[in-house]
mmCIF file of C-alpha atoms and ligand atoms in Angstrom:
data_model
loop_
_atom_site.group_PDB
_atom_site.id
_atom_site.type_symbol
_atom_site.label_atom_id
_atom_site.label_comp_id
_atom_site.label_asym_id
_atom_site.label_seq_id
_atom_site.Cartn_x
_atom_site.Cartn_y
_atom_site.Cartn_z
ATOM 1 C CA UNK A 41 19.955 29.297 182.600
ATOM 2 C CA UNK A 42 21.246 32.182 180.980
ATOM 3 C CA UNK A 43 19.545 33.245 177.461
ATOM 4 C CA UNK A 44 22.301 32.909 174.867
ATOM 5 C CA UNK A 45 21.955 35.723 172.064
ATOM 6 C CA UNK A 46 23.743 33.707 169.584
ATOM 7 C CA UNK A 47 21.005 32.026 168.817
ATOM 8 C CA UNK A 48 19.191 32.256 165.453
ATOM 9 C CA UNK A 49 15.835 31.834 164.848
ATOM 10 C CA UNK A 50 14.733 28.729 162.890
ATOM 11 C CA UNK A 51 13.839 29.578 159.084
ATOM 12 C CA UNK A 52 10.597 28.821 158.078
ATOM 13 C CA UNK A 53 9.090 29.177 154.934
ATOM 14 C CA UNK A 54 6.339 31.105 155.992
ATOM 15 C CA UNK A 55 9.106 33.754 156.867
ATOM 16 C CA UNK A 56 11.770 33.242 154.223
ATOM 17 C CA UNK A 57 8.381 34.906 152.395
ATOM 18 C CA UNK A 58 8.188 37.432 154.312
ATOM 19 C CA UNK A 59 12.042 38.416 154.191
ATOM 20 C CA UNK A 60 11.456 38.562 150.337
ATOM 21 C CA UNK A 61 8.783 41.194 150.781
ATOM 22 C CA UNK A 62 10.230 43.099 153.541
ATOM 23 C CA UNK A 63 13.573 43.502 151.510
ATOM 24 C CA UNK A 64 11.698 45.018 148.771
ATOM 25 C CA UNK A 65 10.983 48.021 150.903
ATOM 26 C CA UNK A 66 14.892 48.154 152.027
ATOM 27 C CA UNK A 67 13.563 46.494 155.338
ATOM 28 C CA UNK A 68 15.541 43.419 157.188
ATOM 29 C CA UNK A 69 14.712 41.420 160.336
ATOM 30 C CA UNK A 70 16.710 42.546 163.673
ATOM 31 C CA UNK A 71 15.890 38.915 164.961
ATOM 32 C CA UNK A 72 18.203 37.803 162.157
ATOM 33 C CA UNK A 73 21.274 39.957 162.589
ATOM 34 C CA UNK A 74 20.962 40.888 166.442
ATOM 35 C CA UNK A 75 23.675 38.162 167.554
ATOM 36 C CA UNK A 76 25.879 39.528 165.108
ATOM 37 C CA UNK A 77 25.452 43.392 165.525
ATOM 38 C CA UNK A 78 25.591 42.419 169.126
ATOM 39 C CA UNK A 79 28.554 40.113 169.505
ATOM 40 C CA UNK A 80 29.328 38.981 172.933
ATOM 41 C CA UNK A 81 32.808 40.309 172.721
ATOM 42 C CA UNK A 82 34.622 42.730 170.262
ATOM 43 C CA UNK A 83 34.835 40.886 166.681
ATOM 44 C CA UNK A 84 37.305 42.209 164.317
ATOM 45 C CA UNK A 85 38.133 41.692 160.884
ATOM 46 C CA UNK A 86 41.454 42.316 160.810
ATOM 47 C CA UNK A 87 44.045 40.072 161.094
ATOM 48 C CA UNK A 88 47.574 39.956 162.925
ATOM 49 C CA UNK A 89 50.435 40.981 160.535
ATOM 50 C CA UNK A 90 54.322 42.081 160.687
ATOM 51 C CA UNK A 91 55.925 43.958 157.580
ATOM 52 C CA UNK A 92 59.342 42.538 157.995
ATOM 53 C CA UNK A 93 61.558 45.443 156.704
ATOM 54 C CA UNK A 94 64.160 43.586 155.112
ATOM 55 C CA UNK A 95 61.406 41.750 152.863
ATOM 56 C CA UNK A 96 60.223 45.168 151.916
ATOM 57 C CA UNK A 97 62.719 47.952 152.200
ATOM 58 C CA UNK A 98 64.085 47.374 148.729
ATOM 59 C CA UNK A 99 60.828 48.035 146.830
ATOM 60 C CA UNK A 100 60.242 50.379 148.810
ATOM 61 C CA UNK A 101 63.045 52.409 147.577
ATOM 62 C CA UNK A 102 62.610 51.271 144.114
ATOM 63 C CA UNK A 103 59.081 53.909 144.422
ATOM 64 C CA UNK A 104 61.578 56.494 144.161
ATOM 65 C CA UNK A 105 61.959 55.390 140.146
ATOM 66 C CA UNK A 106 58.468 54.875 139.720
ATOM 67 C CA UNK A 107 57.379 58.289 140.574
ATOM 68 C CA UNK A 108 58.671 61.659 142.653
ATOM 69 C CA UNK A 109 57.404 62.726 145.983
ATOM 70 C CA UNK A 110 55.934 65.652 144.173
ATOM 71 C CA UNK A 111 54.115 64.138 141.530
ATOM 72 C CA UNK A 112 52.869 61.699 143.724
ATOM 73 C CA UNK A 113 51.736 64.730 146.395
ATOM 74 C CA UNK A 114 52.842 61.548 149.577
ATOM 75 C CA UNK A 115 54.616 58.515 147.970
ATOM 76 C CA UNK A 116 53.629 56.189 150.728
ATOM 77 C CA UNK A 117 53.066 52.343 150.153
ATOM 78 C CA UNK A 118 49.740 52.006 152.541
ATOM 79 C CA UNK A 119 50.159 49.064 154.345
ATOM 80 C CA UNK A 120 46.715 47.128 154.438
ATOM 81 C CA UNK A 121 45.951 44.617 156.390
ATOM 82 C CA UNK A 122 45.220 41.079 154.975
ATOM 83 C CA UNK A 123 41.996 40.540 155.258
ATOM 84 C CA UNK A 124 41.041 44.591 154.690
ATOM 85 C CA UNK A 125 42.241 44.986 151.416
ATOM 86 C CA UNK A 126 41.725 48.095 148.955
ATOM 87 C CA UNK A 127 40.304 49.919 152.026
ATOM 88 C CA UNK A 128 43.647 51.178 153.063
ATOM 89 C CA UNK A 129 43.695 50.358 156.505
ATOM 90 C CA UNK A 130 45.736 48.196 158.784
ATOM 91 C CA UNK A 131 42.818 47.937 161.088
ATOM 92 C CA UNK A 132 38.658 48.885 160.620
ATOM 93 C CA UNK A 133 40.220 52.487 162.255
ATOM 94 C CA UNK A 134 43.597 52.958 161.565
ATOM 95 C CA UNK A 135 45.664 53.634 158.407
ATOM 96 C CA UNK A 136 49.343 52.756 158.266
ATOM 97 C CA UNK A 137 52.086 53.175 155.542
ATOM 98 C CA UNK A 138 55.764 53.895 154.796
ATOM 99 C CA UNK A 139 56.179 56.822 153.248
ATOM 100 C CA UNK A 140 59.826 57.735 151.438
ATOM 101 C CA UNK A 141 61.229 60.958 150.466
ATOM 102 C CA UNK A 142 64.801 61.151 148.449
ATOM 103 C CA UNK A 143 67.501 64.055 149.326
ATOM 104 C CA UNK A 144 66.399 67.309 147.971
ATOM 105 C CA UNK A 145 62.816 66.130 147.174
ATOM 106 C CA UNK A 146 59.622 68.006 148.044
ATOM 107 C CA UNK A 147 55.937 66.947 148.917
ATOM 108 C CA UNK A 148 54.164 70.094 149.029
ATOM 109 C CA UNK A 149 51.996 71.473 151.956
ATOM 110 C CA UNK A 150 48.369 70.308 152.402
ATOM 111 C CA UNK A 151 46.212 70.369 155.219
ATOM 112 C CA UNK A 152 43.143 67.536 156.006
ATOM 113 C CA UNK A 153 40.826 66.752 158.735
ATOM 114 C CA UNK A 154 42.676 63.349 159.516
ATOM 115 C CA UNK A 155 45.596 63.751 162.091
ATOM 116 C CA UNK A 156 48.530 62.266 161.162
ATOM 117 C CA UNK A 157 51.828 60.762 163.037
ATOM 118 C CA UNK A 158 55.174 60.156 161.648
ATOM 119 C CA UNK A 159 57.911 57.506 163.255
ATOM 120 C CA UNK A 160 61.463 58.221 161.654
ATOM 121 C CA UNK A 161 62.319 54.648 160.968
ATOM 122 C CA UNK A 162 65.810 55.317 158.779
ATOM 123 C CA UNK A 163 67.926 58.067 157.687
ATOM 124 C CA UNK A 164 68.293 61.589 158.980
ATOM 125 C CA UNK A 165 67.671 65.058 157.910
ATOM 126 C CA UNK A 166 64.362 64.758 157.053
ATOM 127 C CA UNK A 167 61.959 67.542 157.536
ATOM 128 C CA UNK A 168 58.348 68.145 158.269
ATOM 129 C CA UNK A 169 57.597 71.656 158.226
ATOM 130 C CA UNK A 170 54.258 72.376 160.360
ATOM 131 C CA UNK A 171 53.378 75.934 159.434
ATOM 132 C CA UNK A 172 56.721 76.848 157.709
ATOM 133 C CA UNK A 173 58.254 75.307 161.122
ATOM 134 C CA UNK A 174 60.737 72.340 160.491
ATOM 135 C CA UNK A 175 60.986 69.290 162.618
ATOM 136 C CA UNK A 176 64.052 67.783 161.315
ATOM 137 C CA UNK A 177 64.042 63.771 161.705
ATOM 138 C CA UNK A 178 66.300 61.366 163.111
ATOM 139 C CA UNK A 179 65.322 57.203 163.802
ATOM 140 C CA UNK A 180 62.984 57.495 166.702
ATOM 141 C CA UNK A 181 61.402 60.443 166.438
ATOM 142 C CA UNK A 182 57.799 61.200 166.694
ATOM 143 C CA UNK A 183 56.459 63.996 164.977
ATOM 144 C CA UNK A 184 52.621 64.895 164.967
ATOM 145 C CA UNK A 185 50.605 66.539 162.440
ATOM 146 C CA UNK A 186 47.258 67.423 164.026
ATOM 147 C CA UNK A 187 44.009 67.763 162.216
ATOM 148 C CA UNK A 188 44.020 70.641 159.381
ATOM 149 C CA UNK A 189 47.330 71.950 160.083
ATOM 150 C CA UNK A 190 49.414 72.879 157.066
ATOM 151 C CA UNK A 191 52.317 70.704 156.618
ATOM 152 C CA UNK A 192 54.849 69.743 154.529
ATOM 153 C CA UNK A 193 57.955 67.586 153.652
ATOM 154 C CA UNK A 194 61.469 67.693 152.637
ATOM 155 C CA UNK A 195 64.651 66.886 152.388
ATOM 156 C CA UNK A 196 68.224 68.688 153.529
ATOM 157 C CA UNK A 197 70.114 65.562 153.961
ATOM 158 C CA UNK A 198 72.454 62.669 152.102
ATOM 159 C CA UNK A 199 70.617 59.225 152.030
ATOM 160 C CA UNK A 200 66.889 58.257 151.618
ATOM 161 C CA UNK A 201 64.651 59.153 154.399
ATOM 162 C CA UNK A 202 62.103 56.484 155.417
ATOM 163 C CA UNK A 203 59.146 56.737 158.233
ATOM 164 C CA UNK A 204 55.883 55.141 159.338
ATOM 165 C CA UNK A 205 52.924 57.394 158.890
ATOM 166 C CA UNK A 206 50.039 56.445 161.210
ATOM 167 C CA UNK A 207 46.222 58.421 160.617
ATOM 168 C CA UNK A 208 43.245 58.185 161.975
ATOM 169 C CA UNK A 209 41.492 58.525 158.391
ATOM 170 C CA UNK A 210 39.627 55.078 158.208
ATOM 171 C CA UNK A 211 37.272 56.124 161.825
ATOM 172 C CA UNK A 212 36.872 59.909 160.112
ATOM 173 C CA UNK A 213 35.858 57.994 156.758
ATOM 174 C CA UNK A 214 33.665 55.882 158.497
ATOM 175 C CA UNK A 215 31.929 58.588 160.231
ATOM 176 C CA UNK A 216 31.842 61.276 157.233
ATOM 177 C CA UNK A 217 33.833 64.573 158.037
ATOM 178 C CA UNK A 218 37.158 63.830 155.467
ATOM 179 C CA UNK A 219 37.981 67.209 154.221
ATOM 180 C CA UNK A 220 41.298 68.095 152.307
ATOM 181 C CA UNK A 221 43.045 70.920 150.992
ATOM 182 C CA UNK A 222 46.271 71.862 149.074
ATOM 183 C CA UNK A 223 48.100 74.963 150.147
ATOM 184 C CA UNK A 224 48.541 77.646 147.095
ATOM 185 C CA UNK A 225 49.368 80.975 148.821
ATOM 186 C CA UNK A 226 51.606 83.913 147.575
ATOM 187 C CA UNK A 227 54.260 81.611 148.162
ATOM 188 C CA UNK A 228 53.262 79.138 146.016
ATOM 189 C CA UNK A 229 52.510 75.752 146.999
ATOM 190 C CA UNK A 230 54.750 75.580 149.669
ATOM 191 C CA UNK A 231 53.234 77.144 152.709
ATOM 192 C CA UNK A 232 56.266 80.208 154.025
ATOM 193 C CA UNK A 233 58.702 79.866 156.558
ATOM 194 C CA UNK A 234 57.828 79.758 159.938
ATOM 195 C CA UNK A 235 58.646 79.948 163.684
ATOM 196 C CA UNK A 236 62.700 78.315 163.853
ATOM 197 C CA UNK A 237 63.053 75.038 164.077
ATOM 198 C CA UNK A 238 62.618 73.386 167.704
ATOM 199 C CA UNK A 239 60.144 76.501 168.516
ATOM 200 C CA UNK A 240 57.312 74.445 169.652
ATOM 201 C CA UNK A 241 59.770 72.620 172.053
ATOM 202 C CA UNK A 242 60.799 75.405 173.581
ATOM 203 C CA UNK A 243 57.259 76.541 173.901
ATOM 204 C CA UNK A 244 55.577 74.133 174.727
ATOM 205 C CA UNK A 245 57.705 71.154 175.567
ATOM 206 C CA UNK A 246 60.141 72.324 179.102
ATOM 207 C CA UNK A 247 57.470 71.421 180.994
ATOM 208 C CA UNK A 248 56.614 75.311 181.367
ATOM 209 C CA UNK A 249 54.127 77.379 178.834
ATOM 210 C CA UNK A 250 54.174 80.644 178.015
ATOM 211 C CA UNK A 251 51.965 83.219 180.343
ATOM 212 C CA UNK A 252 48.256 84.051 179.257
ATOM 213 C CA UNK A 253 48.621 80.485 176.848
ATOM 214 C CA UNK A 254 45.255 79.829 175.569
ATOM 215 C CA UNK A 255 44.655 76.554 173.265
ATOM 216 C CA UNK A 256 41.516 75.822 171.465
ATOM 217 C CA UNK A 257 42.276 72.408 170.014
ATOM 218 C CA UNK A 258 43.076 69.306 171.856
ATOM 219 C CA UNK A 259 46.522 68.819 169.965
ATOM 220 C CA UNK A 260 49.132 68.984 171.894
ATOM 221 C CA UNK A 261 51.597 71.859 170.747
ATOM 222 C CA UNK A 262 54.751 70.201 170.936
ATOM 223 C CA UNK A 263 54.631 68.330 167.406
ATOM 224 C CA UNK A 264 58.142 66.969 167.849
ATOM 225 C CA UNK A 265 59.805 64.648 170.351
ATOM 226 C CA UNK A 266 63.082 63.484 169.862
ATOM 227 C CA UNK A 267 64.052 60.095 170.706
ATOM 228 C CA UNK A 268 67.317 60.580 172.561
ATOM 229 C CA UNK A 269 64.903 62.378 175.649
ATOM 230 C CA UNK A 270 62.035 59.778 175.182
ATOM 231 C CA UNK A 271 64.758 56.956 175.382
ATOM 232 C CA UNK A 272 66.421 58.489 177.879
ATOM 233 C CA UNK A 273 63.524 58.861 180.417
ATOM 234 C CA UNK A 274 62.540 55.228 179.917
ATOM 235 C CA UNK A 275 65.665 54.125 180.554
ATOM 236 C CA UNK A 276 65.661 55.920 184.176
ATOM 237 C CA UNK A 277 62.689 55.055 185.038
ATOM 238 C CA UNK A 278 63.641 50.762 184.241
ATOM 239 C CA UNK A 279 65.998 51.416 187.061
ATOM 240 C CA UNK A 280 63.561 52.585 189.808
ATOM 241 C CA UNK A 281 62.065 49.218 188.951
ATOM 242 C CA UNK A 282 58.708 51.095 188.554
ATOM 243 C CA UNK A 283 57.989 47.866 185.926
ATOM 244 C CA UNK A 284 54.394 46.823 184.280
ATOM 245 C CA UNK A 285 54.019 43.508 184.128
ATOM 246 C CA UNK A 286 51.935 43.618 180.557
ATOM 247 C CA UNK A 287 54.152 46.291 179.118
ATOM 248 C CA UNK A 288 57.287 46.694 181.056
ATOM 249 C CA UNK A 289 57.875 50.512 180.994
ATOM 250 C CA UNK A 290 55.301 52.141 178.481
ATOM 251 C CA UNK A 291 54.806 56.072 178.256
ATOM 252 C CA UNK A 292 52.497 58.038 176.257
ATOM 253 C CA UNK A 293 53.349 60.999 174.380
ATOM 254 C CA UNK A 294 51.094 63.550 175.779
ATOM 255 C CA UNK A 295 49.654 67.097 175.260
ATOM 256 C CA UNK A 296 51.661 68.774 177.802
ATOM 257 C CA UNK A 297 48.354 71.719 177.821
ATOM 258 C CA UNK A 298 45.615 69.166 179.137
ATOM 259 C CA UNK A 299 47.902 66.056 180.036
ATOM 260 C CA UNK A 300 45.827 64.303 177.543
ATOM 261 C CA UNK A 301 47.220 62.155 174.607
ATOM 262 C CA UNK A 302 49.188 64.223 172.340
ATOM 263 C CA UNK A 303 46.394 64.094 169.786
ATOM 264 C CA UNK A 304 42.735 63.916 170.413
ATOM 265 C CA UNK A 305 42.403 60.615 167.997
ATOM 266 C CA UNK A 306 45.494 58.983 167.807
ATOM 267 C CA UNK A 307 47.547 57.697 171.098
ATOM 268 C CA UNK A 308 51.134 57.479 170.802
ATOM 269 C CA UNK A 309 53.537 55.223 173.046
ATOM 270 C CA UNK A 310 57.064 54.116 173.657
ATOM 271 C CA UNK A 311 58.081 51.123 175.276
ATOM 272 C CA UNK A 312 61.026 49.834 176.959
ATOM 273 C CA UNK A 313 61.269 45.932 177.689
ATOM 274 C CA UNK A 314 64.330 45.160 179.413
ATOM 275 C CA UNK A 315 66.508 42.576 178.475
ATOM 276 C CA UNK A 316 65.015 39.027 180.229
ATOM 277 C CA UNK A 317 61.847 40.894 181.174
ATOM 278 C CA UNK A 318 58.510 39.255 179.208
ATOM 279 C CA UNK A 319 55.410 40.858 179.407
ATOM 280 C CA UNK A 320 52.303 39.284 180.662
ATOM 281 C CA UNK A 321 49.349 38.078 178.317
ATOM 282 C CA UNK A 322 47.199 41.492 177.178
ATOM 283 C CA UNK A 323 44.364 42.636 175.340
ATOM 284 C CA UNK A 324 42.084 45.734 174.653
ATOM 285 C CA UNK A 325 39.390 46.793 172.681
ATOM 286 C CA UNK A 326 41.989 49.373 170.844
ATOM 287 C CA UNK A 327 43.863 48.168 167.885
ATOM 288 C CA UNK A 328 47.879 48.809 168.372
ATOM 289 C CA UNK A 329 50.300 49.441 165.712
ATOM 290 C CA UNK A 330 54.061 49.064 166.639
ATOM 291 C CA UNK A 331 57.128 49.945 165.044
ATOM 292 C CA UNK A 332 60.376 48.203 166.525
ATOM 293 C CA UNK A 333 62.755 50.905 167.188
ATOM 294 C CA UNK A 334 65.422 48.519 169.076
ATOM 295 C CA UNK A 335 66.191 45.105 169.927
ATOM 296 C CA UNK A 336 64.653 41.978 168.455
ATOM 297 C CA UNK A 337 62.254 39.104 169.731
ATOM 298 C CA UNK A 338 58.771 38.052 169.349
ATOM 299 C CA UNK A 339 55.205 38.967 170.181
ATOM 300 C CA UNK A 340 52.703 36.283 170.641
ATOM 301 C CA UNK A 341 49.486 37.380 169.109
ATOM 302 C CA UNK A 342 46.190 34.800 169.203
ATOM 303 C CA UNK A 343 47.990 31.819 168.448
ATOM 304 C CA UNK A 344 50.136 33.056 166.133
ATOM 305 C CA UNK A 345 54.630 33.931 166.778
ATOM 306 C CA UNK A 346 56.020 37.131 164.859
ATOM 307 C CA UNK A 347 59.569 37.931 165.413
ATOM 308 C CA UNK A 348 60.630 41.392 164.876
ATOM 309 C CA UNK A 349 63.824 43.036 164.771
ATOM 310 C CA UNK A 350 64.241 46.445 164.201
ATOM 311 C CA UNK A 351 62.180 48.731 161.825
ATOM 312 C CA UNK A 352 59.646 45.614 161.287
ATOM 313 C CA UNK A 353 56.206 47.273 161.437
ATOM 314 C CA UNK A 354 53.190 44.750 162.905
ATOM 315 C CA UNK A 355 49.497 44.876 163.790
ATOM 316 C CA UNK A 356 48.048 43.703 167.086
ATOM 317 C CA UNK A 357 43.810 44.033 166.157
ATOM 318 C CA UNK A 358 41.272 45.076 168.494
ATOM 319 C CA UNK A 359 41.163 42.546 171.227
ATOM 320 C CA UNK A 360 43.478 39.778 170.198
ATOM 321 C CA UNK A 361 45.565 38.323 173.607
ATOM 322 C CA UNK A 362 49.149 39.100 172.898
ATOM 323 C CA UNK A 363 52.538 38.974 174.497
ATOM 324 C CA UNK A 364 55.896 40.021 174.381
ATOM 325 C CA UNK A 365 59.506 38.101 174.734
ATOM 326 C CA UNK A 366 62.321 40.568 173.835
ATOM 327 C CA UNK A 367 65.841 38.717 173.357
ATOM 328 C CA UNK A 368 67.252 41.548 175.064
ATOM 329 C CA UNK A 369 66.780 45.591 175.716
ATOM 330 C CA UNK A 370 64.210 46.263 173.299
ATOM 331 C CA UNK A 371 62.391 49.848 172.399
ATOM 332 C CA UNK A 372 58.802 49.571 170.725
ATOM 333 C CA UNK A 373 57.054 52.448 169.650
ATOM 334 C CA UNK A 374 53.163 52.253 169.097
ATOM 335 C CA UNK A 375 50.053 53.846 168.114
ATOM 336 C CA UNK A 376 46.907 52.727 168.705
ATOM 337 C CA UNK A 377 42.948 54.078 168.647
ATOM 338 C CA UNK A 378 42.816 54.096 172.299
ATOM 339 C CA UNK A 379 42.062 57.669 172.878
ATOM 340 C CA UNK A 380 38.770 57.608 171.337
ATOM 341 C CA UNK A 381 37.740 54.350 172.801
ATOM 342 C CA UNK A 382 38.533 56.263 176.411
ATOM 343 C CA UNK A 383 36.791 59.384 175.477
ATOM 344 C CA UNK A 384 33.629 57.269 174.537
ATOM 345 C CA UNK A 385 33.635 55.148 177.338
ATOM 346 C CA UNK A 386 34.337 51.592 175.411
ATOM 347 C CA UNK A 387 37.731 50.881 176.402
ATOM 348 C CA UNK A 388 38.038 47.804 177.922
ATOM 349 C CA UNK A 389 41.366 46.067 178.479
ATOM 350 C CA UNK A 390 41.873 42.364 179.809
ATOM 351 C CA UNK A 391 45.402 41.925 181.733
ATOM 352 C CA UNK A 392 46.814 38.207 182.559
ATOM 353 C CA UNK A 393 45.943 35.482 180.596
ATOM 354 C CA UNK A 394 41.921 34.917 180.045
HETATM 355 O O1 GTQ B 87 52.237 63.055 154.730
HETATM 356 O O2 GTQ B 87 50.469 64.292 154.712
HETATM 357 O O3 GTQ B 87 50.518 58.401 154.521
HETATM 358 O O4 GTQ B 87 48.326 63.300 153.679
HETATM 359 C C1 GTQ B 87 48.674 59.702 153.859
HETATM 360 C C2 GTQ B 87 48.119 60.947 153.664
HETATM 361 C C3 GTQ B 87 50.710 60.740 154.546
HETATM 362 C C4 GTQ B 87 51.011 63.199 154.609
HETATM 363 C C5 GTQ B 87 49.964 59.622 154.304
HETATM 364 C C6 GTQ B 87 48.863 62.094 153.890
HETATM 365 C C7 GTQ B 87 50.174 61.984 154.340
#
């Protein structure tokens, strides 16, 4: 017979007592918590969720009345998961939001120890400038700001600008080193101009780097990948048939220096499920964010259905069995903690159904 360790001990009397003194000296029984601290499987307390963005997108907008992208320094609306509330975070390690910036607006440079991601979910024009250099954003686009990079945001177009931040500040919180800064140089609080826009891609990103290239970060260089190229690869590659059955044709955004994810934290992924193709069941011990870029259907999370159509935002938590059924040719980006579970050795991942 094998020894379950979900068993408790009986309580007795005798050493409900001794709890009581035990607790005085800021002591506690293992024998009481063991089955707990050592689950059998990963135990989360997050909860599945979708953001649908037609419930949402007009408050969200309406933030531009209630304050300015200055004044609030990001004005994001976090987006916390159910049952984590006030702890801004969509899962134990992740934060999520929807941040908004208005034509001709400004949110000034900073730098922190969390990385940050940005998904262009609507509008165009759009700029994060990464050390005075400007990635300008279109729907689709992934832009990355590293770990203690300067950066800031702004506007040069028409019509509001709306994307999905992703960071990895809950696991930094959790383990201490949260450090932030605002920029105030000769130039005020806006760090100066740069290298010209697209420099990085050039640099870094033609699948060439410049001679005598040293790096001394794990970031990847290239903070800015277009979706019309990230689209258009996936789309080849659907018709070489080259297919995975639990998530049709998924790429990573990488660090093109070390081939590693494009950020040592935070992975980032696109994902192309062609129309009639359903993925098989799926789970890991990473959490996964996704943000519907095209397309609509459902994903089957636990027992639960959420149907998404484009710009809908949900939450797949750390080892909950999910699937997807797209309606059609569908594009999902997502993010997910999965880089740190690999460099730690604890990623597991279950494919087919349990
Ligand atoms: O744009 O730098 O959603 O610093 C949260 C913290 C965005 C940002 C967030 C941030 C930012």
């Amino acid at each position: 017979m094998s020894r379950a360790l979900d068993q408790k001990p009986e309580m007795t009397n005798a050493r409900a007592d001794y709890y009581g003194r035990i607790g005085e000296h800021n002591m506690t029984p293992l024998w009481e918590v063991i089955h707990k601290l050592l689950a059998k499987e990963p135990v989360t307390q997050a909860t599945p969720h979708i953001w649908k963005y037609d419930e949402i997108r007009e408050l969200l907008l309406e933030s531009a009345d209630v304050i300015s992208a200055a004044e609030a320094e990001r004005r994001v609306l976090v987006l916390e998961n159910p049952t984590l509330r006030d702890q801004s975070c969509i899962t134990e390690a992740l934060y999520a939001g929807l941040q908004l910036i208005m034509p001709g607006e400004i949110a000034p440079t900073h730098r922190h120890s969390p990385a940050a991601l940005r998904f262009i979910i609507e509008g165009s024009r759009a700029f994060t400038a990464i050390n005075g250099e400007k990635a300008y954003m279109e729907p689709g686009d992934l832009i990355l700001t590293p770990s203690w990079v300067w950066h800031d945001h702004g506007h040069d177009g028409t019509e509001p600008v709306v994307w999905l931040d992703g960071l990895d500040i809950p696991m930094i919180r959790h383990m201490g080193p949260v450090f932030a800064e605002p920029y105030s140089g000769d130039s005020g609080e806006f760090h100066p101009e740069g290298n010209p826009s697209g420099d990085n891609q050039s640099r870094y990103g033609a699948n060439m780097l410049p001679v005598g290239a040293k790096f001394d970060t794990d970031n990847s260089p290239v903070f800015h990948y277009p979706y019309p190229k990230t689209r258009a690869a996936l789309v080849e590659l659907a018709k070489s048939g080259h297919t995975d059955a639990c998530h049709g044709i998924k790429m990573e955004y990488i660090n093109p220096a070390n081939g590693g994810p494009a950020m040592p934290t935070l992975g980032t992924f696109m994902q192309y499920l062609p129309d009639g193709f359903k993925t098989e069941t799926y789970r890991s011990t990473a959490a996964w964010v996704y943000s519907v870029v095209e397309g609509t259907g459902r994903t089957m999370i636990g027992d639960q259905v959420f149907n998404w159509s484009p710009r809908d935002n949900f939450v797949v938590p750390a080892w909950y069995p999910h699937h997807h059924e797209p309606d059609g040719d569908a594009f999902l980006f997502s993010f997910s903690d999965k880089p740190v579970h690999d460099k730690l050795g604890w990623f597991r991942e279950a494919r087919g159904a349990a």
